[in-house]
PDB file of C-alpha atoms and ligand atoms in Angstrom:
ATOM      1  CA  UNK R   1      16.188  -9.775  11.061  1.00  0.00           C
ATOM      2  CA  UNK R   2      14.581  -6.325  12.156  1.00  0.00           C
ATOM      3  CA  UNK R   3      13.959  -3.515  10.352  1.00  0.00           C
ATOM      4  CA  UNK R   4      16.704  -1.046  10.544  1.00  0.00           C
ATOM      5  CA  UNK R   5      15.202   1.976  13.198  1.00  0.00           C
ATOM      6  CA  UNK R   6      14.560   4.792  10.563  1.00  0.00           C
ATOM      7  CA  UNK R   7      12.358   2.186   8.571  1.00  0.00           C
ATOM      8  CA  UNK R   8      10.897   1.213  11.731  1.00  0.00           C
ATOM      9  CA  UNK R   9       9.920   5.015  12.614  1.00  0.00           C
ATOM     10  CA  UNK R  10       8.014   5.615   9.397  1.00  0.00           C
ATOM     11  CA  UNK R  11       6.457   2.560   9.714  1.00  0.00           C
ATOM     12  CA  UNK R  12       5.069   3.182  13.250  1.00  0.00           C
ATOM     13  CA  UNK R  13       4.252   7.006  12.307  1.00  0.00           C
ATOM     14  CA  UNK R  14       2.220   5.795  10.206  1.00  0.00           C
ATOM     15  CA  UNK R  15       0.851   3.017  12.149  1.00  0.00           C
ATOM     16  CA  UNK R  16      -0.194   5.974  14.615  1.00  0.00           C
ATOM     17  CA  UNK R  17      -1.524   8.723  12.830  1.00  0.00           C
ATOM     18  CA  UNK R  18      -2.468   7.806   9.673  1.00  0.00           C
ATOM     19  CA  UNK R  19      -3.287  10.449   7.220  1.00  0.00           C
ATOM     20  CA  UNK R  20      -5.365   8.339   4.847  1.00  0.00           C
ATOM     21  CA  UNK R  21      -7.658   6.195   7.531  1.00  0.00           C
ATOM     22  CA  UNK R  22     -11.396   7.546   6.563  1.00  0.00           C
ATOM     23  CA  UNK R  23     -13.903   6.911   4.903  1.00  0.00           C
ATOM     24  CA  UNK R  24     -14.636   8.610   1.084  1.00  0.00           C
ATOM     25  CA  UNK R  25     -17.784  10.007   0.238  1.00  0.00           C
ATOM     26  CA  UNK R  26     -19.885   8.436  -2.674  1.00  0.00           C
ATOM     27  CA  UNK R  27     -16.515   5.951  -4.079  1.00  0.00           C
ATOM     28  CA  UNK R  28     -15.874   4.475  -7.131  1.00  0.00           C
ATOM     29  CA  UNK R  29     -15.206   1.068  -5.730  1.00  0.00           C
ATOM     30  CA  UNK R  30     -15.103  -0.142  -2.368  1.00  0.00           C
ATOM     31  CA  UNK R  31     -12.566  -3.340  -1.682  1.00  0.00           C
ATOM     32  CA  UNK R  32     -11.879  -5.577   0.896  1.00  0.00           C
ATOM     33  CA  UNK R  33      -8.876  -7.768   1.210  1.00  0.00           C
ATOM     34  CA  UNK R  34      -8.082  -9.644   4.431  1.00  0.00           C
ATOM     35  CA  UNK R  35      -4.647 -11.776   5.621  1.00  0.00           C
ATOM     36  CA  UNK R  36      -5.997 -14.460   8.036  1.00  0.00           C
ATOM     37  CA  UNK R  37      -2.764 -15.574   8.722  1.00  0.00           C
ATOM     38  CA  UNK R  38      -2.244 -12.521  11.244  1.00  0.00           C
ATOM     39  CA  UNK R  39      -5.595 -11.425  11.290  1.00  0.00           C
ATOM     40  CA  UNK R  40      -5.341  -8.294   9.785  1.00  0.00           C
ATOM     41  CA  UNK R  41      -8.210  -6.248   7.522  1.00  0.00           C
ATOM     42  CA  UNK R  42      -8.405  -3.896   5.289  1.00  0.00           C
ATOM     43  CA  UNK R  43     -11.338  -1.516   3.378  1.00  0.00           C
ATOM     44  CA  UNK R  44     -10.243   0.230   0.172  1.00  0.00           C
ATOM     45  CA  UNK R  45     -12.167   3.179  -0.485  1.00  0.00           C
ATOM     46  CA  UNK R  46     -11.340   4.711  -4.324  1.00  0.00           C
ATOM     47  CA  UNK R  47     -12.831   7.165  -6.619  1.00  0.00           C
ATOM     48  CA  UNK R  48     -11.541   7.892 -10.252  1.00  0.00           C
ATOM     49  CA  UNK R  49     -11.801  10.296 -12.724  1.00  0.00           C
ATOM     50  CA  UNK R  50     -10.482  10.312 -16.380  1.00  0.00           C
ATOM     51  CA  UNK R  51      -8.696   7.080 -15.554  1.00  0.00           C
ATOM     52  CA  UNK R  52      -7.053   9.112 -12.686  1.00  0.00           C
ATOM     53  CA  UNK R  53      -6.869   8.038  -8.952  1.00  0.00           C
ATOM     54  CA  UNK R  54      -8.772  11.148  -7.676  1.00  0.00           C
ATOM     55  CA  UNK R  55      -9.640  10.296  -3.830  1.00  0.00           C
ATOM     56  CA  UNK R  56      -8.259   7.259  -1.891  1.00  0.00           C
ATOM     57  CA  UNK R  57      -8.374   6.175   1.737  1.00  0.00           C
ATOM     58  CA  UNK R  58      -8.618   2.712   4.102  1.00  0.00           C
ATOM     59  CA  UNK R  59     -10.507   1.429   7.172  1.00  0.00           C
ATOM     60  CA  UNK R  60      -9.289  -1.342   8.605  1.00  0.00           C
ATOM     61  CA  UNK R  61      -7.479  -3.364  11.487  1.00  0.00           C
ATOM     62  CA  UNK R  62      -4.225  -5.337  11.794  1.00  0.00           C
ATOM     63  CA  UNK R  63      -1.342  -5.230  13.052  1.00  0.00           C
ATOM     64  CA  UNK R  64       1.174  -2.110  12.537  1.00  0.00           C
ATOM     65  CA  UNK R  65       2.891  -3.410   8.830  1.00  0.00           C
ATOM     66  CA  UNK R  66      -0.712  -3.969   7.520  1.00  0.00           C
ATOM     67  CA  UNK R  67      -2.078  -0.873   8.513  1.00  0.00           C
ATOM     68  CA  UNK R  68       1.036   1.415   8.105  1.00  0.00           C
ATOM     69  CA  UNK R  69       1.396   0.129   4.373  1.00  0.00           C
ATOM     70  CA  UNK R  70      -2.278   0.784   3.056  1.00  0.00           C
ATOM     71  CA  UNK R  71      -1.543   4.471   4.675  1.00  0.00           C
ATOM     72  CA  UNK R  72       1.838   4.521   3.140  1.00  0.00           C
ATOM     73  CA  UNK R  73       0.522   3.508  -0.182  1.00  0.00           C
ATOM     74  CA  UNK R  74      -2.416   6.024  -0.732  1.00  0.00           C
ATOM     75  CA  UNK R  75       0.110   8.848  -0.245  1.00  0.00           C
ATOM     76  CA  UNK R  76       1.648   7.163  -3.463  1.00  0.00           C
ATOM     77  CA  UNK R  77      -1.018   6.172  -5.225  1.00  0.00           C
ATOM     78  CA  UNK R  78      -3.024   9.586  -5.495  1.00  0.00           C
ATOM     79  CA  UNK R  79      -3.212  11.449  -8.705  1.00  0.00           C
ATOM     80  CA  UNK R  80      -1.688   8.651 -10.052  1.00  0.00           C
ATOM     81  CA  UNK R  81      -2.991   7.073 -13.502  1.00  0.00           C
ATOM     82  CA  UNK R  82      -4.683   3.230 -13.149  1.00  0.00           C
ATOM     83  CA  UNK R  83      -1.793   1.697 -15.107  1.00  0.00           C
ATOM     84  CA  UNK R  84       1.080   3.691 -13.120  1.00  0.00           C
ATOM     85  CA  UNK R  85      -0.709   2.954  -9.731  1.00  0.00           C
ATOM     86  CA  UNK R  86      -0.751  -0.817 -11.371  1.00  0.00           C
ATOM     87  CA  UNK R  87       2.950  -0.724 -12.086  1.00  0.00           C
ATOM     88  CA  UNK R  88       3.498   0.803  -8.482  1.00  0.00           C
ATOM     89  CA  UNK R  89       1.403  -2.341  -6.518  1.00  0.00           C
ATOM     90  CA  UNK R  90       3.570  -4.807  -8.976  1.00  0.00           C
ATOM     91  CA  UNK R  91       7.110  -2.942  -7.759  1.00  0.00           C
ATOM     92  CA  UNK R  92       5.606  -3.165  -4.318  1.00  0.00           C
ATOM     93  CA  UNK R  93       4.730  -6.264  -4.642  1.00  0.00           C
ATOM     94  CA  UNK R  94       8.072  -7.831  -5.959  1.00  0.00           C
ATOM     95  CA  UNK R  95      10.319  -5.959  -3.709  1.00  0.00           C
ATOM     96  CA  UNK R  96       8.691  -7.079  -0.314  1.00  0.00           C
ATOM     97  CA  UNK R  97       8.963 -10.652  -2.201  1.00  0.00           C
ATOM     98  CA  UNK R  98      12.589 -10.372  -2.545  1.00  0.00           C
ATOM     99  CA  UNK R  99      13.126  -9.097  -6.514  1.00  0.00           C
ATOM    100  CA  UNK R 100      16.311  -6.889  -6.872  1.00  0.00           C
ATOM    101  CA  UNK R 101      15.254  -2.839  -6.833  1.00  0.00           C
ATOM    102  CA  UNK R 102      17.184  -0.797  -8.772  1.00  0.00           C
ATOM    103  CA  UNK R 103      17.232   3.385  -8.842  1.00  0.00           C
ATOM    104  CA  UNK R 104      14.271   3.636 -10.747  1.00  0.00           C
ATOM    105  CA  UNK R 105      12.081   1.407  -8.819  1.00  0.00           C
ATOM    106  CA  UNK R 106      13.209   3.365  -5.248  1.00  0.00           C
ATOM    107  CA  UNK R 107      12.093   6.051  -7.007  1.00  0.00           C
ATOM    108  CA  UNK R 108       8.613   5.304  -7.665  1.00  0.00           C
ATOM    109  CA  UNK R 109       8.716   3.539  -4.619  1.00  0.00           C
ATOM    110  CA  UNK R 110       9.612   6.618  -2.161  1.00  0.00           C
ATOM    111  CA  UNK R 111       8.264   5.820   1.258  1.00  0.00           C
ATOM    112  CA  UNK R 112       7.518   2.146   0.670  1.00  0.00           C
ATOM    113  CA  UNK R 113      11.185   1.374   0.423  1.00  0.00           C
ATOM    114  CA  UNK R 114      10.470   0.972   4.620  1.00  0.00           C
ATOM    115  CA  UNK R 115       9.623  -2.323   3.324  1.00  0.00           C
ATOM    116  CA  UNK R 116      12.093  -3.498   1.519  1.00  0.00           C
ATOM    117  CA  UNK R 117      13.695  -5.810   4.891  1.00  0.00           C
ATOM    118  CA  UNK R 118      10.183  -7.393   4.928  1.00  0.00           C
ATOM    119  CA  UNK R 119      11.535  -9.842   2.556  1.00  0.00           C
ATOM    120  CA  UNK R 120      13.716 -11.201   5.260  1.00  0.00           C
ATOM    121  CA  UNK R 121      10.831 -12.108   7.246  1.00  0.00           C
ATOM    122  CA  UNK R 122       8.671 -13.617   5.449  1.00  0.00           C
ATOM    123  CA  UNK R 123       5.907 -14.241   8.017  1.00  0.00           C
ATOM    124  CA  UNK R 124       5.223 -10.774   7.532  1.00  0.00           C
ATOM    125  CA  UNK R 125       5.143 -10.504   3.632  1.00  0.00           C
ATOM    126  CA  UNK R 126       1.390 -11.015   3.378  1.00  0.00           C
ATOM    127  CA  UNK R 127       0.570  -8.159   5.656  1.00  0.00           C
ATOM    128  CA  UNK R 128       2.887  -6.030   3.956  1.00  0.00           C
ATOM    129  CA  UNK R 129       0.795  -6.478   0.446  1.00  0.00           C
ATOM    130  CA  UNK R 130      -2.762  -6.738   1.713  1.00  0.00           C
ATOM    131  CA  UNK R 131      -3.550  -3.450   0.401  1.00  0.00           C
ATOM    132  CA  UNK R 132      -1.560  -3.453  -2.726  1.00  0.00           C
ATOM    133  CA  UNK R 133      -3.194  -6.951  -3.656  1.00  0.00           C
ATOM    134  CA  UNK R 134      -6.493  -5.514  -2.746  1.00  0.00           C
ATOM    135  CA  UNK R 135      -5.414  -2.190  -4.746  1.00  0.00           C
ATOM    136  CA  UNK R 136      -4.410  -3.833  -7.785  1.00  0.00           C
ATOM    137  CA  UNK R 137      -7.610  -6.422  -7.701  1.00  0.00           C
ATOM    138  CA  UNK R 138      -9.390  -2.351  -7.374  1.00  0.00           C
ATOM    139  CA  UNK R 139      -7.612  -1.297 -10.420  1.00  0.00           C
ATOM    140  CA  UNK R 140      -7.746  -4.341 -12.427  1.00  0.00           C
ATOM    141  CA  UNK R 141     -11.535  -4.230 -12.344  1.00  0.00           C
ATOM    142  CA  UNK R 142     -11.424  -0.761 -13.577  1.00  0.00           C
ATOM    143  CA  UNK R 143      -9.182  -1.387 -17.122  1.00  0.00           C
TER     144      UNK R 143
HETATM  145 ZN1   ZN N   1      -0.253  -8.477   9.913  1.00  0.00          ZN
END
């Protein structure tokens, strides 16, 4: 199945300019998570304040779902609190594996909805969630 062409255009905008590939200065914690079933990597830059997602951003390399969803989900995760950023990488997480999303999770999910059809192929599921796995292993550290 392919992802319908509006999907496909966020994802590649991202893909190509991403506004959230650099590096932080002086971050909190510093993650890496990596898919070796396409090859793709990813650095997790994050630094917190009050419990608060103040500063977030990736390095990395992989193919264009990898890299598009890290840059995707740093636009939703910023300014967000630990728990709701927590809550976000488990809604992530479930749709791309094929749970029902109802109103409220599109919601909270905005942008990353371009994902949903990624649970049709599932070769691709595991670069979908690199960086929300390596997000939420981030946040769970912090609680
Ligand atoms: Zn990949």
């Amino acid at each position: 199945m392919e992802l319908s062409s509006i999907y496909s255009q966020i994802l590649t905008e991202h893909n190509s300019h991403p506004s959230n590939k650099y590096h932080l200065k002086d971050p909190t914690a510093v993650l890496q998570g990596i898919n070796p079933s396409c090859g793709d990597e990813i650095e997790l830059e994050l630094k917190f304040k009050d419990g608060i997602i103040k500063e977030a951003a990736f390095t990395g390399i992989g193919c264009a779902i990898s890299q598009a969803s890290a840059d995707i989900m740093i636009d939703l995760i910023l300014g967000k609190t630990i728990k709701e950023a927590i809550v976000l990488c488990e809604t992530f997480i479930g749709m791309v594996q094929g749970e029902v999303i109802d109103e409220a999770h599109r919601e909270i999910l905005d942008e990353a909805i371009a994902f949903q059809d990624i649970a049709h192929m599932p070769a691709r599921v595991k670069c979908a969630i690199l960086a929300w796995r390596t997000l939420e292993n981030a946040l769970n550290q912090q609680l």
